[in-house]
XYZ file of C-alpha atoms in Angstrom:
695
model
C 0.000 0.000 0.000
C 2.757 2.436 0.974
C 4.814 1.620 -2.115
C 1.691 2.010 -4.234
C 1.034 5.488 -2.809
C 4.604 6.653 -3.420
C 4.624 5.263 -6.969
C 1.306 6.834 -7.986
C 1.659 10.450 -6.917
C 4.258 13.170 -6.645
C 4.279 14.928 -3.289
C 2.368 18.192 -3.382
C 4.928 20.317 -1.530
C 7.891 19.036 -3.539
C 5.928 19.567 -6.749
C 5.252 23.152 -5.678
C 8.956 23.693 -5.042
C 9.580 22.515 -8.611
C 7.092 25.130 -9.836
C 9.068 27.768 -7.963
C 12.233 26.367 -9.551
C 10.592 27.151 -12.920
C 10.158 30.747 -11.740
C 13.853 30.778 -10.870
C 14.612 29.458 -14.369
C 13.089 32.683 -15.715
C 15.530 34.690 -13.573
C 18.336 32.524 -14.961
C 17.234 32.771 -18.608
C 19.553 35.178 -20.460
C 16.885 35.742 -23.138
C 14.674 37.439 -20.505
C 15.304 41.224 -20.205
C 17.756 41.961 -17.399
C 15.551 43.905 -14.962
C 12.719 41.395 -15.574
C 15.155 38.664 -14.485
C 15.669 40.513 -11.199
C 11.915 40.762 -10.769
C 11.501 37.011 -11.325
C 14.060 36.545 -8.564
C 11.777 38.654 -6.368
C 8.759 36.513 -7.315
C 10.740 33.355 -6.487
C 11.564 34.753 -3.041
C 8.019 35.988 -2.368
C 6.611 32.591 -3.366
C 8.983 30.889 -0.964
C 7.893 33.142 1.904
C 4.240 32.232 1.336
C 5.129 28.528 0.996
C 6.741 28.489 4.436
C 3.946 30.500 6.043
C 1.305 28.091 4.785
C 2.466 24.708 3.478
C 5.606 24.160 5.578
C 3.679 25.320 8.640
C 0.939 22.760 7.913
C 3.426 19.858 7.631
C 5.099 21.021 10.826
C 1.757 20.803 12.620
C 1.358 17.203 11.440
C 4.758 16.343 12.964
C 3.963 18.110 16.236
C 0.647 16.256 16.442
C 2.658 13.002 16.378
C 1.226 11.850 13.039
C 3.072 10.465 10.029
C 0.738 11.734 7.290
C 2.129 9.091 4.886
C -0.901 8.549 2.685
C -2.150 12.130 2.536
C 1.356 13.352 1.655
C 1.691 11.006 -1.322
C 4.030 8.400 0.178
C 6.436 10.297 2.464
C 6.304 10.886 6.222
C 5.826 14.434 7.450
C 9.166 14.407 9.294
C 11.079 13.225 6.221
C 9.208 15.759 4.119
C 10.288 18.668 6.356
C 13.894 17.571 5.960
C 13.577 17.155 2.182
C 11.930 20.583 1.870
C 14.727 22.229 3.855
C 17.457 20.567 1.763
C 15.649 21.448 -1.485
C 15.237 25.073 -0.411
C 18.888 25.369 0.671
C 19.895 24.144 -2.811
C 17.462 26.519 -4.544
C 18.578 29.444 -2.377
C 22.219 28.762 -3.308
C 21.216 28.690 -6.968
C 19.244 31.924 -6.598
C 22.260 33.680 -5.071
C 24.390 32.530 -7.991
C 21.737 33.849 -10.397
C 21.679 37.181 -8.526
C 25.458 37.434 -8.799
C 25.271 36.817 -12.574
C 22.532 39.439 -13.019
C 24.475 41.976 -10.946
C 27.510 41.493 -13.205
C 25.342 41.904 -16.303
C 23.865 45.109 -14.855
C 27.378 46.483 -14.450
C 27.935 45.969 -18.182
C 24.839 48.151 -18.660
C 26.358 50.839 -16.399
C 24.020 49.987 -13.513
C 26.030 49.416 -10.353
C 24.596 48.043 -7.098
C 27.186 49.062 -4.521
C 27.570 48.246 -0.842
C 28.687 50.410 2.090
C 32.390 49.762 1.402
C 32.224 51.163 -2.151
C 30.734 54.588 -1.404
C 32.642 57.631 -2.707
C 32.738 61.087 -1.132
C 29.825 62.561 -3.094
C 27.684 59.471 -2.434
C 28.596 59.553 1.282
C 27.311 63.099 1.531
C 24.060 62.089 -0.167
C 23.681 59.001 2.057
C 24.251 60.952 5.279
C 21.601 63.470 4.286
C 19.186 60.753 3.090
C 19.672 58.783 6.320
C 18.935 61.762 8.562
C 15.882 62.902 6.541
C 14.271 59.599 5.555
C 15.694 56.580 7.355
C 16.511 57.630 10.905
C 12.920 58.728 11.792
C 11.609 55.318 10.626
C 14.293 53.208 12.288
C 13.567 50.843 15.195
C 16.736 49.837 17.080
C 16.471 47.396 19.995
C 19.326 46.729 22.431
C 18.550 43.055 23.002
C 21.417 42.370 25.423
C 19.722 44.620 27.950
C 16.278 42.993 27.690
C 15.053 40.215 29.954
C 12.682 39.014 27.219
C 13.689 38.812 23.578
C 11.392 40.920 21.344
C 8.947 39.187 19.017
C 10.225 39.648 15.474
C 7.726 40.494 12.767
C 6.747 37.881 10.231
C 8.940 38.237 7.122
C 10.509 41.383 8.532
C 14.211 41.807 7.758
C 16.531 42.676 10.639
C 20.192 43.505 10.968
C 21.657 41.591 13.891
C 24.293 43.906 15.376
C 27.268 42.636 17.392
C 29.343 45.236 19.257
C 32.669 44.468 20.904
C 32.997 47.210 23.512
C 36.230 48.987 24.410
C 37.804 47.856 27.727
C 37.050 51.225 29.307
C 33.343 51.142 28.340
C 31.116 51.189 31.418
C 27.753 51.289 29.640
C 27.251 47.522 29.617
C 28.159 44.710 31.968
C 29.179 42.472 29.062
C 32.064 43.060 26.675
C 29.944 41.779 23.739
C 26.509 43.292 23.209
C 23.781 42.687 20.660
C 21.169 44.866 19.016
C 18.555 44.483 16.296
C 17.725 47.034 13.633
C 14.464 46.490 11.773
C 14.747 47.377 8.087
C 11.852 49.835 7.575
C 9.212 48.617 5.120
C 7.945 52.141 4.469
C 11.126 53.134 2.611
C 12.102 51.855 -0.839
C 14.599 49.011 -0.541
C 16.640 50.388 -3.456
C 18.041 53.892 -3.019
C 19.159 55.553 -6.253
C 22.383 57.494 -5.701
C 23.687 60.462 -7.752
C 24.821 59.373 -11.220
C 28.366 59.720 -12.479
C 28.262 60.346 -16.219
C 26.456 57.383 -17.787
C 26.905 55.262 -14.690
C 23.857 54.705 -12.465
C 24.365 53.721 -8.832
C 22.019 51.986 -6.410
C 22.599 51.095 -2.776
C 20.295 48.776 -0.897
C 18.671 50.235 2.200
C 20.364 47.496 4.269
C 23.801 48.715 3.170
C 22.833 52.348 3.609
C 22.029 51.475 7.235
C 25.314 49.565 7.559
C 27.110 52.683 6.307
C 25.295 54.675 9.003
C 26.016 52.374 11.978
C 28.400 54.953 13.443
C 25.578 57.482 13.338
C 23.114 55.092 15.000
C 25.422 53.875 17.806
C 27.481 57.046 18.325
C 26.733 57.138 22.079
C 28.660 53.874 22.648
C 32.383 53.173 22.902
C 33.103 50.099 20.799
C 36.151 48.571 19.151
C 34.326 46.627 16.494
C 30.801 46.500 15.081
C 29.270 44.021 12.606
C 25.824 43.669 11.051
C 24.298 40.529 9.521
C 20.792 40.112 8.234
C 18.252 37.674 9.669
C 14.614 36.965 8.843
C 11.908 34.876 10.443
C 8.829 33.421 8.731
C 5.788 32.598 10.834
C 2.839 30.221 10.508
C 0.203 32.233 8.607
C -2.852 30.166 9.551
C -5.587 32.436 10.898
C -6.929 31.531 14.327
C -10.584 32.573 14.346
C -11.993 32.673 17.864
C -15.500 31.499 18.664
C -16.706 34.607 20.491
C -20.294 34.863 19.238
C -20.629 38.431 20.461
C -18.134 39.732 17.917
C -18.772 40.157 14.197
C -17.012 37.990 11.633
C -15.363 41.151 10.289
C -13.866 41.870 13.721
C -12.682 38.268 14.156
C -10.886 38.176 10.807
C -9.370 41.577 11.464
C -8.053 40.368 14.818
C -6.738 37.166 13.203
C -4.808 39.136 10.570
C -3.204 41.297 13.253
C -2.332 38.153 15.215
C -0.637 36.558 12.205
C 2.505 38.600 12.883
C 2.917 36.653 16.143
C 2.370 33.161 14.690
C 4.735 30.285 15.475
C 8.140 30.603 13.703
C 8.603 28.034 10.901
C 11.701 29.332 9.081
C 14.783 31.203 10.173
C 17.067 32.555 7.443
C 20.425 34.091 8.294
C 23.502 35.484 6.577
C 25.877 32.521 6.428
C 28.799 34.884 7.205
C 27.416 35.558 10.694
C 29.721 34.454 13.538
C 28.745 31.305 15.429
C 28.447 33.105 18.763
C 25.857 35.576 17.439
C 23.926 32.823 15.644
C 23.788 30.674 18.784
C 22.626 33.682 20.831
C 19.786 34.388 18.385
C 18.607 30.766 18.054
C 18.518 30.339 21.824
C 16.740 33.622 22.487
C 14.149 33.041 19.726
C 13.513 29.447 20.821
C 14.085 28.065 17.308
C 13.620 24.264 17.185
C 14.700 21.468 14.866
C 11.181 21.314 13.339
C 11.773 24.834 12.088
C 13.627 25.285 8.830
C 16.992 26.906 9.572
C 18.482 28.136 6.313
C 21.872 29.770 5.767
C 21.479 32.484 3.161
C 23.306 35.397 1.633
C 23.957 38.919 2.783
C 20.468 40.090 1.762
C 17.059 38.635 2.620
C 13.538 39.635 1.585
C 14.640 39.438 -2.015
C 10.948 39.654 -2.872
C 11.671 43.399 -2.938
C 13.421 42.849 -6.275
C 9.899 42.754 -7.743
C 10.016 46.537 -7.308
C 13.543 47.107 -8.641
C 13.645 50.576 -10.277
C 13.865 50.638 -14.065
C 16.134 53.751 -14.041
C 14.590 54.797 -17.334
C 16.055 51.727 -19.041
C 12.999 50.482 -20.920
C 15.349 48.373 -23.072
C 15.953 46.142 -20.026
C 12.224 45.423 -19.612
C 9.672 43.483 -21.624
C 8.217 45.650 -24.352
C 4.847 46.816 -23.025
C 1.839 45.605 -25.009
C -1.340 47.666 -24.871
C -4.311 45.468 -23.877
C -6.556 45.054 -26.908
C -10.281 45.762 -27.263
C -12.723 42.883 -27.718
C -13.918 42.858 -31.341
C -17.497 44.162 -31.480
C -17.667 45.189 -27.835
C -17.004 48.905 -27.494
C -16.007 50.634 -24.276
C -17.694 53.773 -25.625
C -21.303 52.631 -25.999
C -23.596 50.468 -23.858
C -21.999 47.134 -22.976
C -25.299 45.735 -21.720
C -26.974 46.417 -25.078
C -24.204 44.557 -26.913
C -24.189 41.647 -24.440
C -27.967 41.354 -24.860
C -27.304 40.295 -28.475
C -24.451 37.800 -27.978
C -21.878 36.433 -25.532
C -18.361 37.870 -25.373
C -15.133 36.451 -23.971
C -12.379 38.563 -22.405
C -8.885 37.058 -22.142
C -6.830 39.412 -19.992
C -4.190 40.801 -20.056
C -4.130 40.305 -23.840
C -7.450 42.170 -23.840
C -8.452 45.024 -21.581
C -9.764 44.378 -18.054
C -11.472 47.782 -18.389
C -14.522 45.871 -19.702
C -15.217 44.451 -16.221
C -15.066 47.910 -14.630
C -17.153 49.412 -17.468
C -19.829 46.712 -17.012
C -20.212 47.671 -13.333
C -19.996 51.415 -13.919
C -22.707 51.207 -16.542
C -24.901 49.072 -14.279
C -24.351 51.581 -11.451
C -25.936 54.476 -13.359
C -28.426 52.673 -15.650
C -31.952 53.569 -14.354
C -33.237 50.192 -15.584
C -30.797 48.212 -13.419
C -32.384 47.236 -10.105
C -29.914 44.824 -8.456
C -26.233 43.893 -8.652
C -24.809 40.783 -6.992
C -21.096 39.973 -7.088
C -18.542 37.716 -5.408
C -15.227 39.265 -4.392
C -12.131 37.244 -3.493
C -9.146 39.570 -3.892
C -9.531 43.330 -4.358
C -6.816 45.662 -5.596
C -5.452 48.112 -3.016
C -7.174 50.869 -5.007
C -10.283 49.201 -6.391
C -12.499 50.693 -9.094
C -14.674 47.603 -8.643
C -15.499 48.588 -5.057
C -15.970 52.222 -6.131
C -18.468 51.214 -8.818
C -20.483 49.118 -6.346
C -20.641 51.988 -3.857
C -21.695 54.299 -6.691
C -24.503 51.858 -7.571
C -25.895 52.094 -4.017
C -25.839 55.884 -4.228
C -27.957 55.514 -7.389
C -30.584 53.475 -5.562
C -29.538 49.994 -6.682
C -29.750 47.038 -4.353
C -26.160 45.787 -4.203
C -25.168 42.464 -2.640
C -21.495 41.596 -2.247
C -20.247 38.208 -1.120
C -16.741 39.118 0.080
C -14.239 36.484 1.161
C -12.482 37.856 4.224
C -10.158 34.859 4.400
C -8.508 35.324 0.980
C -5.035 34.561 2.271
C -2.673 37.568 2.459
C -5.331 39.887 0.993
C -7.523 39.992 4.087
C -6.442 43.520 5.050
C -7.516 45.109 1.734
C -10.768 43.119 1.734
C -11.545 44.131 5.329
C -10.930 47.806 4.538
C -13.272 47.743 1.552
C -15.846 45.605 3.382
C -16.091 48.223 6.118
C -16.312 51.010 3.541
C -19.012 49.253 1.495
C -20.976 48.347 4.601
C -20.954 52.020 5.684
C -22.241 53.069 2.243
C -25.172 50.643 2.357
C -23.886 47.667 0.354
C -25.367 44.414 1.632
C -22.432 42.186 2.597
C -22.453 38.399 2.858
C -19.487 36.806 4.592
C -19.654 33.400 2.988
C -20.768 30.039 4.214
C -19.646 28.460 7.470
C -16.779 26.067 6.797
C -16.465 27.021 3.110
C -14.351 29.642 1.368
C -16.132 31.361 -1.498
C -13.654 31.258 -4.366
C -15.984 31.566 -7.395
C -15.863 34.761 -9.446
C -19.313 35.771 -10.656
C -21.625 38.757 -11.048
C -25.289 39.007 -12.012
C -27.197 42.223 -12.763
C -30.994 42.423 -12.960
C -32.399 44.994 -15.382
C -36.063 45.892 -15.911
C -36.861 45.646 -19.624
C -40.481 45.812 -20.909
C -41.787 45.157 -17.383
C -39.630 41.988 -17.087
C -36.371 41.439 -15.269
C -33.524 40.398 -17.540
C -30.211 39.148 -16.154
C -26.752 40.129 -17.394
C -23.777 38.228 -15.991
C -20.073 37.772 -16.065
C -18.158 34.743 -14.809
C -14.381 34.642 -14.544
C -11.496 32.290 -13.850
C -9.707 35.068 -11.948
C -10.190 37.787 -9.383
C -11.897 41.099 -10.078
C -8.671 42.911 -9.372
C -7.253 45.629 -11.622
C -3.679 45.115 -10.392
C -3.396 41.370 -10.944
C -5.333 41.604 -14.233
C -2.226 43.203 -15.764
C -0.048 40.163 -15.020
C -2.454 37.186 -14.568
C -3.984 35.515 -17.617
C -7.710 34.857 -17.110
C -10.919 34.291 -19.043
C -14.110 36.247 -18.318
C -17.421 35.423 -20.012
C -20.017 38.206 -20.481
C -23.473 36.798 -21.151
C -27.184 37.587 -21.052
C -28.066 33.887 -21.272
C -31.089 33.673 -18.926
C -30.229 30.099 -17.868
C -26.751 31.117 -16.732
C -28.033 34.271 -15.007
C -30.755 32.344 -13.190
C -28.266 29.800 -11.860
C -25.757 32.436 -10.703
C -28.678 33.909 -8.784
C -29.222 30.479 -7.193
C -25.622 30.525 -5.940
C -26.343 33.824 -4.167
C -29.512 32.277 -2.703
C -27.314 29.478 -1.332
C -25.025 32.059 0.332
C -28.002 33.403 2.248
C -29.797 30.128 2.995
C -27.008 27.566 3.355
C -29.159 24.615 4.339
C -30.901 24.591 0.955
C -28.729 22.859 -1.635
C -29.761 24.132 -5.054
C -29.983 22.113 -8.258
C -28.222 23.280 -11.420
C -28.586 22.164 -15.038
C -25.845 24.336 -16.508
C -23.334 25.536 -13.940
C -21.163 23.025 -12.090
C -20.989 24.248 -8.491
C -18.724 23.177 -5.617
C -18.880 21.788 -3.025
C -21.965 19.755 -3.957
C -21.562 18.850 -7.619
C -18.094 19.515 -9.042
C -16.392 16.242 -8.165
C -19.230 14.066 -9.478
C -19.747 16.212 -12.560
C -16.115 15.983 -13.661
C -15.968 12.294 -12.766
C -18.947 11.762 -15.090
C -17.416 13.867 -17.861
C -14.177 11.863 -17.657
C -16.116 8.572 -17.555
C -18.078 9.623 -20.647
C -14.793 9.981 -22.544
C -13.883 6.434 -21.469
C -17.224 5.131 -22.749
C -16.860 7.054 -26.017
C -13.413 5.559 -26.577
C -14.693 2.040 -25.893
C -17.494 2.597 -28.412
C -15.148 3.803 -31.141
C -16.250 7.447 -30.842
C -13.818 10.344 -30.738
C -12.570 10.988 -27.216
C -10.044 13.140 -25.426
C -9.538 15.344 -22.398
C -7.693 18.676 -22.411
C -7.351 20.638 -19.198
C -5.609 23.860 -18.303
C -5.172 24.220 -14.530
C -3.185 25.977 -11.870
C -2.884 22.871 -9.714
C -3.671 19.142 -9.855
C -3.319 17.477 -6.467
C -6.547 15.617 -5.650
C -5.630 11.912 -5.576
C -9.137 10.665 -6.448
C -9.309 12.935 -9.487
C -5.818 11.833 -10.506
C -6.936 8.192 -10.200
C -9.876 8.965 -12.484
C -7.497 10.416 -15.087
C -5.277 7.331 -14.705
C -8.335 5.142 -15.357
C -9.113 7.125 -18.512
C -5.507 6.806 -19.668
C -5.544 3.034 -19.148
C -8.754 2.883 -21.188
C -6.928 4.591 -24.074
C -8.224 8.170 -23.754
C -5.602 10.742 -24.816
C -5.154 13.445 -22.164
C -3.324 16.754 -22.518
C -2.727 18.774 -19.358
C -1.285 22.267 -18.976
C -0.598 22.668 -15.254
C 1.123 25.822 -14.071
C 1.961 24.844 -10.502
C 1.457 21.727 -8.379
C 1.059 18.490 -10.318
C 0.890 15.316 -8.228
C -0.034 13.215 -11.277
C 2.874 11.277 -12.808
C 2.475 11.180 -16.615
C 3.900 8.697 -19.112
C 4.033 5.625 -16.858
C 3.264 2.420 -18.760
C 0.105 0.723 -17.520
C -0.946 3.777 -15.538
C -0.577 7.062 -17.420
C 1.066 6.422 -20.789
C -1.672 8.398 -22.563
C -1.192 11.497 -20.419
C 1.125 14.373 -21.322
C 1.707 17.323 -18.988
C 3.433 20.630 -19.629
C 3.848 23.755 -17.506
C 4.278 27.258 -18.909
C 6.059 29.969 -16.932
C 6.663 33.231 -18.780
C 6.029 36.969 -18.677
C 2.473 36.567 -17.313
C 1.222 34.248 -14.570
C -0.876 31.510 -16.178
C -4.119 31.529 -14.168
C -7.160 30.344 -16.203
C -8.883 27.020 -15.696
C -10.224 25.598 -18.947
C -11.770 22.142 -19.305
C -12.374 20.572 -22.735
C -14.009 17.171 -23.215
C -14.114 15.779 -26.777
C -17.642 14.365 -26.297
C -17.803 12.230 -29.471
C -17.010 15.134 -31.783
C -19.167 17.781 -30.099
C -16.689 19.154 -27.519
C -17.841 20.524 -24.190
C -16.011 23.605 -22.907
C -15.979 24.962 -19.362
C -14.176 27.909 -17.805
C -13.801 27.617 -14.058
C -12.546 29.076 -10.806
C -11.776 25.542 -9.586
C -8.577 23.542 -9.812
C -8.465 19.777 -9.336
C -7.543 20.172 -5.676
C -9.496 18.698 -2.778
C -10.219 22.145 -1.355
C -11.715 23.401 -4.652
C -13.827 20.295 -5.119
C -15.045 19.741 -1.555
C -14.422 22.760 0.685
C -15.036 25.853 -1.421
C -17.819 27.430 -3.388
C -16.646 27.294 -7.015
C -18.360 27.723 -10.380
C -17.497 25.983 -13.650
C -19.428 27.612 -16.465
C -20.318 25.906 -19.761
C -19.643 27.782 -22.988
C -22.514 27.653 -25.492
C -21.525 30.318 -28.039
C -19.863 28.643 -31.109
C -17.477 31.569 -31.712
C -16.243 31.479 -28.123
C -15.835 27.698 -28.308
C -13.551 28.168 -31.317
C -11.650 30.864 -29.452
C -11.081 28.574 -26.467
C -10.033 25.776 -28.815
C -7.526 28.085 -30.496
C -6.092 29.512 -27.294
C -5.628 26.073 -25.735
C -3.880 24.837 -28.863
C -1.566 27.871 -28.963
C -0.566 27.158 -25.353
C -0.163 23.439 -26.028
C 2.165 24.128 -28.982
C 4.558 26.184 -26.842
C 8.139 24.955 -27.241
C 9.955 27.983 -25.834
C 8.545 28.457 -22.321
C 6.864 25.063 -21.821
C 8.502 22.612 -19.430
C 7.752 18.893 -19.518
C 6.371 17.550 -16.232
C 7.656 14.053 -15.497
C 8.638 11.809 -12.611
C 12.182 13.203 -12.959
C 10.946 16.627 -11.792
C 13.827 18.255 -13.676
C 11.816 21.032 -15.374
C 13.276 20.165 -18.783
C 12.228 22.604 -21.494
C 10.090 21.040 -24.190
C 12.158 20.783 -27.377
C 10.993 19.634 -30.816
C 11.704 20.180 -34.516
C 8.873 22.693 -34.949
C 9.468 26.453 -35.369
C 9.801 28.326 -32.044
C 6.363 28.964 -30.537
C 6.146 31.194 -27.449
C 2.489 30.950 -26.517
C 2.032 34.193 -24.541
C 3.468 36.260 -27.385
C 1.482 34.284 -29.965
C -1.747 34.753 -28.006
C -1.356 38.518 -28.177
C -0.791 38.251 -31.946
C -3.829 35.961 -32.213
C -6.083 38.601 -30.646
C -4.463 41.369 -32.651
C -5.264 39.445 -35.850
C -8.858 38.836 -34.707
C -9.243 42.562 -34.180
C -7.815 43.356 -37.628
C -10.138 40.810 -39.251
C -13.141 42.322 -37.488
C -12.167 45.868 -38.468
C -11.638 44.840 -42.104
C -15.224 43.574 -42.270
C-alpha cells in the first residue's frame, strides 16, 4: 500500500517547489530582459515566503501532532518531508544567489552598479548621510537586546540587521564586553536607493547597506572597538486563528486574526551565512528556534521579494516591451456594454485584452436607471479598487447591491476588510460566505427591468476582479445575457443566504456539492466514447492538480486509451507517461512573462466538444471545501476561441517545461518552429481585431 502510494503520486509540496524552480529558471534565462530577471528573482523569493507560512507550517503541525501523514502526503512521512523541503530550499537558495550574482555582473555591463557600504565615494557619502537623517533615521527601530530580559517578538517576514558590538575595555555602559542589538529594516522606505549618477553610470545602494554605512551614526553614544551587522529573517505560521466569540462580528474576528498573524509560530529562520557562530547561537537560543523549524543559511540580503520593485532607471530596453491590452472585437467601451451583451456572448482574455470591460460593465450598471440589483462575489480586491468604487456608486444611485466578500482570501484579508467596512458604511449588503467554506468563485449578475420583465446580465471569470493582478495574470471572463446562466448564478447567491438549501443546477457546475461528481462523469463519458469507437479526449488547463481521487480517475481514462493533454502551471501530483498507468497522459507547464491563471476544461464528447471555464482547480479544497463555479460555454465563436487559445498554449516549445517523474523542469524541445504561446496569443487577438475591423 505504501509503495503504491509513493509510486502513484508526486508529493504536493515538492511539486510546488519545482514550480518555484521554474520561476527561478526565468531569472536565470539570459533571453529574458535583465531587470525582468531581477523581478523574477523577487517573485521566487516571495513565493517561498508564502510557501513556508502556509504549506511548511501545515506539515510542521502534522509532525507536532505526532502523526506520520504518509498517505495524505503522497508516500512520504511528514518528518522526512520537512527535511527534504529544507534541503531542497537550501539548494534553490544557493542557486538563486548565484543567479543574482550573474545578473548583478550583467547590470554592471549596462552601467548599472549596485554598490555596498564599502564602495561609497565622497559625493555618495554626503548624499547618504543626508538621506539617512531625513528619511531613514525617523523610521528606524533599534532594539538593544542584550539589555532585555525578554527577547522581542520579530515580525513575520521582517528583515533585521543583527548587530554585534565588541565594547572597548574602558566602556562602562554595559556589563558584558559583547553586546547585541537588532535594527528592523523599515518597510515604508524603498529598498533600493538611487544614488547620484556619475556620467552614464547609475548607482544603487540597498537600504540594508545604507544602514550599515550609518552604523556609526546610530550607535554614536557607545564606545566600541568593532561592530558588525548581519541580516536575519523569520517566517511565521500564517494560519488564521478565528476565535469562537459569538458576540463579535465575523469582520472583527478576521481583522483580529490578521493582526495576530505577525505573532504566529516561527517556521523558518534565514540568516547570513557569514554571521559568527556566537551571534547565531545567541539568536537561536533567544528566539527558541527548534529542529522542526527550517533553519536556512542564506546570503547577505534577505527579503529578495523586494526585487519585484527594482527601479527601471529609465532603461525600458531592459524590460519586456509593453503591449497595450486590446479591445474585444465588437464590444465597445464607448457605448452600452449591456446592449451589446444582450445580443451575444463575449469572452475577455486578460491581459491580452483590456480588463477595463469588467469595470465598465459595473460602472454602466451603477448608473443605468433600468438596473435594479447587482450581486457579485469578491475574493481579492486591488489596493485601489475601481470595482469597489463602482459598487458603492450603484448604491448611491438606488440599486440594491449584494457583495459576497471572502475575508479569508489569504494575504489579501487587510484590503478586503478595509473595503468591506467602507461598502458596509455606504449601504452595500455584505455576505461573509458560508460556514466552513471559502467562497472562491468569481461571478456577477445584474438584474435589469426591460419591458416590465427582469432580464439578467452576468459575467463569470477564472480570476479575481482585481485591476492590479489583471495586468499580469492571464484569465478568461465570459459576459453573457443567457437567462439560464443568469438564473443559476442567482441560485448561488440564494445558497449564500440560505445555506441549508442545496440548489440544483442544469448548466453551472458548483462546488462543493456537484463539481467532483460532474467531472468524474465527464471523464467517464470519454472512457465510454473511446470504448465505443467514438472520438474521445480530455484537455485541461489548470493551476494545480493534487486531488488523488481525481488523478486516479485520469489514470483510469488513460488506461482505457483516452488521450489526455494537461497544462498545469503549478502543483502536479499526477505522474504522466508511466506504462500501464498514465502512458496516454502528457503534462506541460508554462512559466513566462504573465502568470498563467485560467482554468479551462475541454471534453471531446464524441465530436461535439464541451467547454468549461472555471474558478476551480483539481484540488481537494476546490472540489469539496469551497464554493466554485465551472461555467459551460454555449456560443460557437467562443468555443472556437477557447479551442484556439488552448492549442496555442499546447504548442509552446519555448517556455513550456515537460512535467515528469524526474521533476527536472526540462524545457520542451521539438523540430517545430519556435512557438512562445504568450506572445502568440497577443498576436492571435491582434489578428482577430484586424479581421473584425476589415469587415
